[in-house]
Short mmCIF file of C-alpha atoms and ligand atoms in Angstrom, two decimals:
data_model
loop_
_atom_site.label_atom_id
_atom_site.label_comp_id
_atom_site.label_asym_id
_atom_site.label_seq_id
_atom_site.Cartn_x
_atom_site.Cartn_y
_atom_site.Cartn_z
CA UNK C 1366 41.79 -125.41 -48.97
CA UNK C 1367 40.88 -123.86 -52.17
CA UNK C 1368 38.85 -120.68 -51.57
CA UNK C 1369 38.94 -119.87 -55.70
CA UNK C 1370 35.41 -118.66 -56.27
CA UNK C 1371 35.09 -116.63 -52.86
CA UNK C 1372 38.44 -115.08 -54.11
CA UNK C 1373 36.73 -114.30 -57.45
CA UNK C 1374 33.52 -112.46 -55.65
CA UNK C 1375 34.84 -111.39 -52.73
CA UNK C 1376 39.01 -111.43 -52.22
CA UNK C 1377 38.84 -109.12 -48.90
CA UNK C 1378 36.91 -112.49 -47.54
CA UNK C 1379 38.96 -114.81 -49.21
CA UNK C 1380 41.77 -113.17 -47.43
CA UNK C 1381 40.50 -113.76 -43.89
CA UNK C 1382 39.69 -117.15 -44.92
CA UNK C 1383 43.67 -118.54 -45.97
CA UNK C 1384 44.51 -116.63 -43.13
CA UNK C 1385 42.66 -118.45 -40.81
CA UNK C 1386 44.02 -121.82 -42.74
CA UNK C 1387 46.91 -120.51 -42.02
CA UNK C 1388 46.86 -119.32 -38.32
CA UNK C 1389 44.89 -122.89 -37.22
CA UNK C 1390 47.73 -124.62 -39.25
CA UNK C 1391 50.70 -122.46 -37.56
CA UNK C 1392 49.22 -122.21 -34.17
CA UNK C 1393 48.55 -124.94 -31.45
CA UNK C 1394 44.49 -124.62 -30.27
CA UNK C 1395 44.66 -125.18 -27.12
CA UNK C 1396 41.23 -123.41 -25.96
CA UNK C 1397 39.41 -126.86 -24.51
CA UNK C 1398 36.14 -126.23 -26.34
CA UNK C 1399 38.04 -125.74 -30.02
CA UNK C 1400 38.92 -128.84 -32.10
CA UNK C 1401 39.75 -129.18 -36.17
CA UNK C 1402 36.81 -131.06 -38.07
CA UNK C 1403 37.88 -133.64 -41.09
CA UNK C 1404 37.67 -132.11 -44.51
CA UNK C 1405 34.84 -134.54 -45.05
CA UNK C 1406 33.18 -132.69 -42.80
CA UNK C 1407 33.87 -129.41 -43.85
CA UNK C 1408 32.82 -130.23 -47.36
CA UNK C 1409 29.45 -131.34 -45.90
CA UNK C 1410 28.99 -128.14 -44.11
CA UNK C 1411 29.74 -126.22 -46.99
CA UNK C 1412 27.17 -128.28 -49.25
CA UNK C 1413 23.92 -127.28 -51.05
CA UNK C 1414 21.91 -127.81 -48.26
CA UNK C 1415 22.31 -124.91 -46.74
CA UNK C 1416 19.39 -123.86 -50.16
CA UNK C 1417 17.55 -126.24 -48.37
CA UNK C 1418 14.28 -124.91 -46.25
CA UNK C 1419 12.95 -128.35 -44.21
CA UNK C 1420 11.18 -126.65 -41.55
CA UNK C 1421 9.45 -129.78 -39.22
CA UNK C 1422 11.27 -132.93 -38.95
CA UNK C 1423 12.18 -136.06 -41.05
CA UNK C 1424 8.68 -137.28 -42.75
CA UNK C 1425 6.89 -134.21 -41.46
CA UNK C 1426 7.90 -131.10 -43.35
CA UNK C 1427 6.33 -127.72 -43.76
CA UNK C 1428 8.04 -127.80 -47.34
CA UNK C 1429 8.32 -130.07 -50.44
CA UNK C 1430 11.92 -131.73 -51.91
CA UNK C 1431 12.92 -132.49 -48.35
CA UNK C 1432 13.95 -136.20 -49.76
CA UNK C 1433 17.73 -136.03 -49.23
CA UNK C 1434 16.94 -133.43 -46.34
CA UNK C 1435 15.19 -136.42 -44.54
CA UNK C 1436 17.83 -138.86 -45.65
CA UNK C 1437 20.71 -136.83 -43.93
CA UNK C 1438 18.89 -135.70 -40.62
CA UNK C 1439 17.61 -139.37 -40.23
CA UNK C 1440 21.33 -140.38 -40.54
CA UNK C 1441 22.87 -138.02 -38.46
CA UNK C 1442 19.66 -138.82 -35.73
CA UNK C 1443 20.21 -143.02 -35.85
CA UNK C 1444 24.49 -142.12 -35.69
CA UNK C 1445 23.71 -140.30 -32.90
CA UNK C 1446 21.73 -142.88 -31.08
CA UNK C 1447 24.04 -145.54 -31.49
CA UNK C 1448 26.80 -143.16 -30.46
CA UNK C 1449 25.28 -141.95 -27.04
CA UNK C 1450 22.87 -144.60 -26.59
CA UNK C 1451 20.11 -142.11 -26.32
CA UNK C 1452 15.94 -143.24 -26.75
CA UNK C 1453 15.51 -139.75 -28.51
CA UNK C 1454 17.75 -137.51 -30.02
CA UNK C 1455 17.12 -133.92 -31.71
CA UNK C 1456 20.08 -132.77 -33.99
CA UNK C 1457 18.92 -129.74 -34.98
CA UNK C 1458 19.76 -127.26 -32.30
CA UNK C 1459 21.83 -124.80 -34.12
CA UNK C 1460 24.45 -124.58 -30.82
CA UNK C 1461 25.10 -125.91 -27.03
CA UNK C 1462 23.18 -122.60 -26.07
CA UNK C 1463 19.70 -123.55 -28.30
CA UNK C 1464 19.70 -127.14 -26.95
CA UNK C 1465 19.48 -125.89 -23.38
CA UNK C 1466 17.15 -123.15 -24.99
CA UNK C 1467 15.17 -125.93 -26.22
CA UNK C 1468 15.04 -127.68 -22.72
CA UNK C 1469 14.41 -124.91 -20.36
CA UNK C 1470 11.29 -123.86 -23.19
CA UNK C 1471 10.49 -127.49 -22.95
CA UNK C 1472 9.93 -127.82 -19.55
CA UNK C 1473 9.89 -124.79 -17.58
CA UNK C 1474 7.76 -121.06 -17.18
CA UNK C 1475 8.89 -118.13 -17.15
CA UNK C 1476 10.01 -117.76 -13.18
CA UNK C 1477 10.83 -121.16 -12.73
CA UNK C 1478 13.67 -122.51 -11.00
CA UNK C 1479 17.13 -123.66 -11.99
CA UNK C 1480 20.14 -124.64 -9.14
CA UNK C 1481 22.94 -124.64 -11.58
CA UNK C 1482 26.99 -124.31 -10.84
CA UNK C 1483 28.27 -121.16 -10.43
CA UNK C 1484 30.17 -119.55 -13.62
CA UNK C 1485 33.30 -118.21 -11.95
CA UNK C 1486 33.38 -122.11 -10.74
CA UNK C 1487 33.54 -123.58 -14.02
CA UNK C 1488 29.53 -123.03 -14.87
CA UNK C 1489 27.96 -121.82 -18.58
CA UNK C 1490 26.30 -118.62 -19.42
CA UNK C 1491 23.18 -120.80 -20.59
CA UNK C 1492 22.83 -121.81 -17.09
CA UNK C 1493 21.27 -118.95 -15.54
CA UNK C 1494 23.74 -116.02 -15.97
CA UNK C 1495 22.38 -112.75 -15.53
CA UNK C 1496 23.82 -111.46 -18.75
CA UNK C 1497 21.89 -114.32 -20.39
CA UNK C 1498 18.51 -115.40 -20.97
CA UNK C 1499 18.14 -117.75 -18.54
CA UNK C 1500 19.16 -115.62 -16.03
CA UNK C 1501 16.13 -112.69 -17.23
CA UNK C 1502 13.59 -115.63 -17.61
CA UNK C 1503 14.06 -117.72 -14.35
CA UNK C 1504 15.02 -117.75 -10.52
CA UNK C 1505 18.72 -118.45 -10.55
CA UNK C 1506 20.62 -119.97 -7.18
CA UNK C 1507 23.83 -121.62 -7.67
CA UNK C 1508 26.23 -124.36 -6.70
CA UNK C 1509 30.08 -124.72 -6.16
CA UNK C 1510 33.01 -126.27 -6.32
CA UNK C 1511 34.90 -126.92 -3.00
CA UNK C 1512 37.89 -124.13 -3.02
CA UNK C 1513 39.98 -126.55 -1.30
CA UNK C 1514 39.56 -129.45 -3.68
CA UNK C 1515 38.44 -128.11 -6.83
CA UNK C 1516 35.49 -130.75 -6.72
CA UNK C 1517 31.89 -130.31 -7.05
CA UNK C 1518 30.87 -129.61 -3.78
CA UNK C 1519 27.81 -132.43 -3.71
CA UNK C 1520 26.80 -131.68 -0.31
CA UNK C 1521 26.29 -128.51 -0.52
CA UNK C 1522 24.24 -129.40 -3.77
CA UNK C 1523 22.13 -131.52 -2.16
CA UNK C 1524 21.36 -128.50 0.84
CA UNK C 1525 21.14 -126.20 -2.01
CA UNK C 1526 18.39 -128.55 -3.85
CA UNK C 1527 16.18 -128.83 -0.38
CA UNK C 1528 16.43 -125.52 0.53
CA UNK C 1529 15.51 -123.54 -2.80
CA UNK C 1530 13.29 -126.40 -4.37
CA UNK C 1531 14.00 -126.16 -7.83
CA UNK C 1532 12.10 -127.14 -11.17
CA UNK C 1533 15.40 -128.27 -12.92
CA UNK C 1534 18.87 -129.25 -11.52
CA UNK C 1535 21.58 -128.62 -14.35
CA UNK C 1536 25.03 -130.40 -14.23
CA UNK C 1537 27.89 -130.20 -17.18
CA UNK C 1538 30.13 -127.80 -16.99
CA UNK C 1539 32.61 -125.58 -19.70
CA UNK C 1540 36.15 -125.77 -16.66
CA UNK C 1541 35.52 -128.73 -14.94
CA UNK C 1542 38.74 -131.40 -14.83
CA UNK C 1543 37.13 -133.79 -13.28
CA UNK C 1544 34.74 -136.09 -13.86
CA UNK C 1545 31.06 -135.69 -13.04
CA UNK C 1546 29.11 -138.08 -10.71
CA UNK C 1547 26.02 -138.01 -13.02
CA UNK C 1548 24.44 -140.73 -10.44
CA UNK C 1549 24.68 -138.14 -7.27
CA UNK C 1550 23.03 -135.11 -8.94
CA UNK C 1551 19.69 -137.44 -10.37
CA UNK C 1552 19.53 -139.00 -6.52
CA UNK C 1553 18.92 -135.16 -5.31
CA UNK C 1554 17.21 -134.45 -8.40
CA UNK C 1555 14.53 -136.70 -8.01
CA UNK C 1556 14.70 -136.24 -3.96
CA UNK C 1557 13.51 -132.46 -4.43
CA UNK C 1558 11.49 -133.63 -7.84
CA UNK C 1559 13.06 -131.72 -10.02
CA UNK C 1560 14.23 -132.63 -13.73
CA UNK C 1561 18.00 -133.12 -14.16
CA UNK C 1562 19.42 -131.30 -17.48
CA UNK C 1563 23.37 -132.65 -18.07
CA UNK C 1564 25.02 -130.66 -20.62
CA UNK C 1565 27.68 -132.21 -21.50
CA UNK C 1566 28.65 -129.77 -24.11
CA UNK C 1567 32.57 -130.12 -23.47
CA UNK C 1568 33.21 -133.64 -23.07
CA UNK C 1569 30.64 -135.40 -25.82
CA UNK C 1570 33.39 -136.80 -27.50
CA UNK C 1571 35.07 -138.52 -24.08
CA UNK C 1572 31.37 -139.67 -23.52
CA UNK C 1573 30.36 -141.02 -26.58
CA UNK C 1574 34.08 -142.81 -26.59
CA UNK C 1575 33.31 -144.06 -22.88
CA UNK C 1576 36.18 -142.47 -21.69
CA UNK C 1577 34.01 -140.40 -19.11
CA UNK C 1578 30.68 -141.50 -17.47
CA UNK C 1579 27.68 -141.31 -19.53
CA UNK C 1580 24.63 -139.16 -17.59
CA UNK C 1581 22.85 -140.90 -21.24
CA UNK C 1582 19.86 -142.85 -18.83
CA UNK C 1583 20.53 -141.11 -16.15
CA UNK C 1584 19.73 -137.56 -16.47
CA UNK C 1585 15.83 -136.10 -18.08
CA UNK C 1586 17.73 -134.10 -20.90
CA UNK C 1587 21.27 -134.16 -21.81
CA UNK C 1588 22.32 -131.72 -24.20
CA UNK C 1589 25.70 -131.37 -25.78
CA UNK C 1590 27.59 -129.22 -28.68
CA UNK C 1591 29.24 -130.84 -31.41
CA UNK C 1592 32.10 -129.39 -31.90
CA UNK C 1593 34.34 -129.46 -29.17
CA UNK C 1594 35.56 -133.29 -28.25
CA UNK C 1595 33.59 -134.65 -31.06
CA UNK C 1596 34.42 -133.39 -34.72
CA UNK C 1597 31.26 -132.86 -36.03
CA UNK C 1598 31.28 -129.13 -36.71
CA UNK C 1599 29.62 -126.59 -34.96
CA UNK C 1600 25.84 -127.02 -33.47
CA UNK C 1601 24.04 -128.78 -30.53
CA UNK C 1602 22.19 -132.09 -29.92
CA UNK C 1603 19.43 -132.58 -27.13
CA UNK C 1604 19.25 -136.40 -25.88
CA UNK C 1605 15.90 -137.39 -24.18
CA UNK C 1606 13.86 -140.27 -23.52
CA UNK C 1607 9.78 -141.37 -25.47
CA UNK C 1608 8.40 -139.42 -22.49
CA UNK C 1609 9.44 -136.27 -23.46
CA UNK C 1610 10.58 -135.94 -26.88
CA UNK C 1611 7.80 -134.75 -28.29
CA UNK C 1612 7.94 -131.71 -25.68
CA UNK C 1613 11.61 -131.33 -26.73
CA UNK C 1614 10.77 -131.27 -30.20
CA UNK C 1615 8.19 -128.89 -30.65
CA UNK C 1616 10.78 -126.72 -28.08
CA UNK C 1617 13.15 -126.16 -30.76
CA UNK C 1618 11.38 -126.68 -33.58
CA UNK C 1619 8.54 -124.13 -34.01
CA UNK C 1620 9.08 -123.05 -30.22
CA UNK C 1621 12.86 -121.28 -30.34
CA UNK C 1622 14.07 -121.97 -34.06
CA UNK C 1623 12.87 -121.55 -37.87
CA UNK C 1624 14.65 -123.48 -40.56
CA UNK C 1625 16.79 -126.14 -39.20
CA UNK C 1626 20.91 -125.68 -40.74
CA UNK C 1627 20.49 -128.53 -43.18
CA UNK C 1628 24.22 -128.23 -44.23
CA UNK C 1629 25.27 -128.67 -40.29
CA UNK C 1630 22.95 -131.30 -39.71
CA UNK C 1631 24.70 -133.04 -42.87
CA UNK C 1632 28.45 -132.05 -40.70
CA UNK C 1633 26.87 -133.72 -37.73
CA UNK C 1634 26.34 -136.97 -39.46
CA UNK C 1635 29.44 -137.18 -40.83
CA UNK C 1636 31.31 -136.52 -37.94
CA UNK C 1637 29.23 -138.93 -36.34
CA UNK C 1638 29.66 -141.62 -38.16
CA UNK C 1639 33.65 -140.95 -38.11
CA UNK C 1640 33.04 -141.21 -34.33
CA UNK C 1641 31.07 -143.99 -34.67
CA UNK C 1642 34.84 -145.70 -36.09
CA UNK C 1643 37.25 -147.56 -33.89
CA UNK C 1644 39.89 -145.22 -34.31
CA UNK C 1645 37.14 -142.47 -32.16
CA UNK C 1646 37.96 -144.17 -28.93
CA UNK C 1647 41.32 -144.21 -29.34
CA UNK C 1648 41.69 -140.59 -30.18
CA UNK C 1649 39.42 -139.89 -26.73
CA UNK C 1650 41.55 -142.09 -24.86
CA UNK C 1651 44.97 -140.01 -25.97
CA UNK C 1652 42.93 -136.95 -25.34
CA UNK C 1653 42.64 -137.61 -21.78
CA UNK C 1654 45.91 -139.48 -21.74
CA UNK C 1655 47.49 -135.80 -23.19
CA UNK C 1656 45.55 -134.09 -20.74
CA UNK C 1657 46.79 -135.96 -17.37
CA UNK C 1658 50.56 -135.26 -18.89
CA UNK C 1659 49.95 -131.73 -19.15
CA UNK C 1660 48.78 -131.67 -15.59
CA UNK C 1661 51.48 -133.60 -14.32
CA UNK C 1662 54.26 -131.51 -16.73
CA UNK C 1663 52.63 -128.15 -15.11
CA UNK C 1664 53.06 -129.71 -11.04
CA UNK C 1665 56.57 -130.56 -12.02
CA UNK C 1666 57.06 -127.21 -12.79
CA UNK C 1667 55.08 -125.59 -9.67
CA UNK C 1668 52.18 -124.82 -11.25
CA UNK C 1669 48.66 -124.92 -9.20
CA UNK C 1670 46.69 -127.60 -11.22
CA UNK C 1671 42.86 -126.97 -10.04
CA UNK C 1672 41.99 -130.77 -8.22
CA UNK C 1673 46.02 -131.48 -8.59
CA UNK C 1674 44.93 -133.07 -11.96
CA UNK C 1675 42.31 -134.05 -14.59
CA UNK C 1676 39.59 -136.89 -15.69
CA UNK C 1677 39.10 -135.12 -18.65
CA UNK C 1678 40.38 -132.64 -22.01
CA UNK C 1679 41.40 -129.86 -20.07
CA UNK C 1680 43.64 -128.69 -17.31
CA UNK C 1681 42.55 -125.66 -15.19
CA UNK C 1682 45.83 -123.74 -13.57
CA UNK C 1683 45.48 -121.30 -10.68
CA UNK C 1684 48.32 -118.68 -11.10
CA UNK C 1685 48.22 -116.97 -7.65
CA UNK C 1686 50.48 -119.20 -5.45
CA UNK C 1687 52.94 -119.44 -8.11
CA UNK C 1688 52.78 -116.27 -9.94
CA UNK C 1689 50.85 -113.69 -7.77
CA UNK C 1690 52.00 -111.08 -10.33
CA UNK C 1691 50.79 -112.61 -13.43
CA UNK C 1692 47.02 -112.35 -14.09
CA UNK C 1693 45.47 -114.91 -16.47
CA UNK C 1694 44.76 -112.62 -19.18
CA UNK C 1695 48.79 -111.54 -19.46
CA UNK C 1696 49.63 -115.22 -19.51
CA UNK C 1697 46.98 -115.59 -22.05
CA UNK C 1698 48.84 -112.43 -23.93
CA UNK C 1699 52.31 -113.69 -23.81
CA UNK C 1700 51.19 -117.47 -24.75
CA UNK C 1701 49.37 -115.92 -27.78
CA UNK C 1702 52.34 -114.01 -28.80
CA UNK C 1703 54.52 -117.34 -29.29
CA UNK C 1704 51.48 -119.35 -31.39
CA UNK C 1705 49.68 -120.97 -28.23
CA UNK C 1706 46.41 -120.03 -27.94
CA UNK C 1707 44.36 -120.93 -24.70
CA UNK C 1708 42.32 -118.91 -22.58
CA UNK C 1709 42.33 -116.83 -19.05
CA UNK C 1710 39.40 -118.70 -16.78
CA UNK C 1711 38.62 -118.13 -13.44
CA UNK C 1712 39.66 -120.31 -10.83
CA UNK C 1713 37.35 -121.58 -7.89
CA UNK C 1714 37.61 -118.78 -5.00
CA UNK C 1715 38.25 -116.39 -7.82
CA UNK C 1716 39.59 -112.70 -6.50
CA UNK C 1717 40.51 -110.57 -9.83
CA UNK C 1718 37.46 -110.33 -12.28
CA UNK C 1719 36.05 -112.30 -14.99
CA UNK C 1720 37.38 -110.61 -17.50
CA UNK C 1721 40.85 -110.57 -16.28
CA UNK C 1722 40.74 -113.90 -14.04
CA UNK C 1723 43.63 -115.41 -12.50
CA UNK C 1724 43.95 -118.55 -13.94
CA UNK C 1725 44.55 -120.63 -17.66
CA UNK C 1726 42.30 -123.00 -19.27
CA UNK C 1727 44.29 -125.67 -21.52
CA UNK C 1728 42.43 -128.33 -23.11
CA UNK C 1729 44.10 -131.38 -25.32
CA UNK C 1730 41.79 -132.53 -28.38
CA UNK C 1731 42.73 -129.82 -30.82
CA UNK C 1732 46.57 -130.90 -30.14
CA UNK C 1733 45.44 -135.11 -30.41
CA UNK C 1734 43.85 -134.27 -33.66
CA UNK C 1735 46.77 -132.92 -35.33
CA UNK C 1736 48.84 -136.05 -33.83
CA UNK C 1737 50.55 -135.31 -30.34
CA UNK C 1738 51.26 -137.63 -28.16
CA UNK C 1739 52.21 -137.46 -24.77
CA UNK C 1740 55.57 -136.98 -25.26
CA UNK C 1741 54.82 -134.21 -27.78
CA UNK C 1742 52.30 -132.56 -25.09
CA UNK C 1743 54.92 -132.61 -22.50
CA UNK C 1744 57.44 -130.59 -24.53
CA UNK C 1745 54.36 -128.22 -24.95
CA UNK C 1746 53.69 -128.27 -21.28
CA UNK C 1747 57.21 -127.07 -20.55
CA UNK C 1748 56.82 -124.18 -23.26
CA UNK C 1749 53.82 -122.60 -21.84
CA UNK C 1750 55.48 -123.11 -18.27
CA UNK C 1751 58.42 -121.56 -20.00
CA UNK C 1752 56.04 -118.51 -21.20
CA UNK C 1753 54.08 -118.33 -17.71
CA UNK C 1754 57.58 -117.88 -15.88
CA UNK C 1755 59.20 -115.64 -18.40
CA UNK C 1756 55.75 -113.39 -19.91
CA UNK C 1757 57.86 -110.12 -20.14
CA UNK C 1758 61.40 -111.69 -21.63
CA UNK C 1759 61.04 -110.78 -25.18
CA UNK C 1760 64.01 -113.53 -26.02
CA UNK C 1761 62.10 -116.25 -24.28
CA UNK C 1762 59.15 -115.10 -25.91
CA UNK C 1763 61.00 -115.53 -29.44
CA UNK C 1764 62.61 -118.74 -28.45
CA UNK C 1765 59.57 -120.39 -27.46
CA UNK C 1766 58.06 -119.48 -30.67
CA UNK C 1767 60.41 -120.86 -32.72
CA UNK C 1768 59.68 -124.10 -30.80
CA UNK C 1769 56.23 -123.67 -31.55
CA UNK C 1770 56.67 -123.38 -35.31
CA UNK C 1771 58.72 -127.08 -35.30
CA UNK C 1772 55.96 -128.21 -33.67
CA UNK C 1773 53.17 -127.09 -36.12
CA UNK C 1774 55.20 -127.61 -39.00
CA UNK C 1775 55.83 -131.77 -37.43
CA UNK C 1776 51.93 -132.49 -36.69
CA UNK C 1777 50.40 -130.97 -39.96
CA UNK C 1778 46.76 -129.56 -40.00
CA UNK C 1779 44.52 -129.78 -43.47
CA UNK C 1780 47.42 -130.84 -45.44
C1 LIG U 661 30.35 -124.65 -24.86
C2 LIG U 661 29.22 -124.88 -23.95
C3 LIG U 661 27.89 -124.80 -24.40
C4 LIG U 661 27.53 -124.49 -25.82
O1 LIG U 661 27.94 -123.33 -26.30
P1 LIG U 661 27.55 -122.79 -27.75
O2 LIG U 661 28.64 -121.83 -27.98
O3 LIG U 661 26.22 -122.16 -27.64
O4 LIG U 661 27.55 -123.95 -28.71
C5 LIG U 661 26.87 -125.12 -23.53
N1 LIG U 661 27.13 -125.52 -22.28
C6 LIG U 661 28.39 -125.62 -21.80
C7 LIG U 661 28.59 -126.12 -20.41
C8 LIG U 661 29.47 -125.28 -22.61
O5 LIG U 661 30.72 -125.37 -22.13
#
């Protein structure tokens, strides 16, 4: 990465920036909603566009010179199509939050309601916490996951649904293993006539790779962020169909956002068309294929796996049984310490608090980008197991990062 001309202006910033080459290059990103773009994307993001004013959409700007404006949103809209298989799609939400922004504006009033999945249970702050806007703007009742199973509980859904009546059912989730019966939720959805929103923020990547169900035909709105299983850099997408785009569009664009991020909208089609490649599916398929062996390496070990496995990029462990000492923010400490970074989560039935939960969120496509392979992601299975069992052994601690470093240095990053 050459950072020459912000070292020239600004060296305290070019600092932070080779650092953080350096720590993504020397570290293994395991948090499930982190992934490392291409460098043709990163070029894109970085380009001239971001000069570029194009408030409105493709053909319909509030400013003049949008010509290669339109030519890169109109790419990055038909790559997306083709990817998802979606009748409308709106690339311009500047994050996974904005595109449900751009929903809930869409279709809802102030006071509305939304059933939505509980946080500690694997939900999203966009879907009606308190702390966020949905949860100030609208009537919030939530959903669960069976404690038992670590599934969605669907019945209980489906009594939630007839019981509270609500204007919008939303499904998608940022801890969920498992895969998501898209099918179920738009039966109760339309039962109780209410829209279905699926964010499918985490797992775009596995859907557009048909590696997980697609809620693309199923669902009203699906919404997604496009940087965590797909490479496309950082920003959200809202997929639709004729009947409602236009409400969708004029949601986002003049209802919740100015200027659309040219430069990220120029990411997004890049990364979309490099998803759009053969090679995509195959990288989705190893992601899930790296995430089952990290389940299975952590149940060898005695590890609580949340659903004993995973359909997906990520593997939720619940520490109690095993570990009733260890809280998921000191695992989260001690894994940092030897270069793998992941994050504390809660864990359904969750009895510490959010911010110090009592379980570990580990997802794969960070490690399949750089190159691992299952046999590669077991050996980093047994390390953090090694970590989790040892968190206050200073030697272990050293040892495992050394194992760490011969990892990094064998699967490159940006090189
Ligand atoms: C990550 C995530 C989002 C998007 O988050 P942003 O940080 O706003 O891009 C939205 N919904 C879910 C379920 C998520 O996990």
């Amino acid at each position: 990465m050459d950072y020459s001309h912000v070292r020239d202006v600004d060296p305290a910033v070019a600092d932070a920036l080779e650092g953080e080459v350096d720590r993504q290059r020397d570290t293994l990103a395991m948090i499930a909603s982190e992934n490392h773009v291409s460098k043709a994307v990163l070029e894109a993001q970085s380009s001239v566009l971001t000069n570029k004013y194009a408030e409105g959409y493709p053909g319909k700007r509030y400013y003049a010179g949008c010509t290669y404006a339109d030519e890169v949103e109109n790419l990055a809209i038909d790559r997306a199509k083709e990817l998802w298989g979606a009748e409308h799609v709106n690339v311009q939400p500047h994050s996974g939050t904005q595109a449900n922004m751009g929903v809930y504006l869409a279709m809802l009033d102030p006071g509305d309601k939304i059933l939505s999945l509980d946080l500690t249970h694997g939900g999203h702050l966009s879907h009606g916490h308190p702390a966020n806007f949905t949860g100030q703007l609208f009537d919030v009742e939530q959903y669960h996951v069976d404690p038992e199973t670590g599934y969605i509980d669907y019945d209980e859904l489906e009594e939630k649904a007839r019981e509270f009546e609500p204007d919008i059912i939303v499904s998608g989730y940022s801890a969920y293993p498992r895969a998501v019966e898209w099918e179920t939720i738009q039966d109760v959805a339309d039962d109780v006539d209410a829209y279905h929103l699926a964010d499918i923020a985490h797992i775009t990547g596995l859907v557009a790779a048909g590696v997980h169900p697609s809620p693309v035909g199923v669902a009203d709105f699906v919404t997604g962020s496009t940087h965590k299983t797909i490479r496309a850099g950082r920003g959200g997408i809202i997929m639709t169909s004729e009947e409602y785009a236009s409400d969708v569009d004029k949601a986002v664009f003049p209802g919740s956002q100015g200027g659309p991020l040219m430069h990220n909208i120029a990411g997004k089609a890049v990364g979309f068309k490099e998803a759009l490649q053969p090679e995509f599916e195959d990288y989705a398929q190893q992601v899930v294929d790296n995430a089952e062996t990290l389940a299975e390496t952590f149940q060898d070990h005695g590890l609580k796996v949340v659903s004993e496995g995973t359909d997906t990029h990520l593997v939720l462990v619940d520490l109690r049984e095993s570990h009733p000492d260890l809280t998921g923010g000191d695992a989260e400490d001690a894994l940092d310490s030897t270069g793998i970074v992941l994050n504390a989560n809660t864990v359904p039935g969750e009895t510490r608090s959010a911010f110090n939960p009592s379980g570990i969120r580990a997802g794969t496509p960070g490690l399949t980008t750089r190159g691992f392979d299952e046999k590669a992601t077991k050996e980093v299975g047994d390390l953090i197991y090694r970590v989790v069992d040892n968190h206050d052994d200073t030697d272990v601690l050293a040892e495992v990062a050394e194992d760490v470093q011969g990892l990094t240095d064998e699967f490159g990053l940006y090189e």
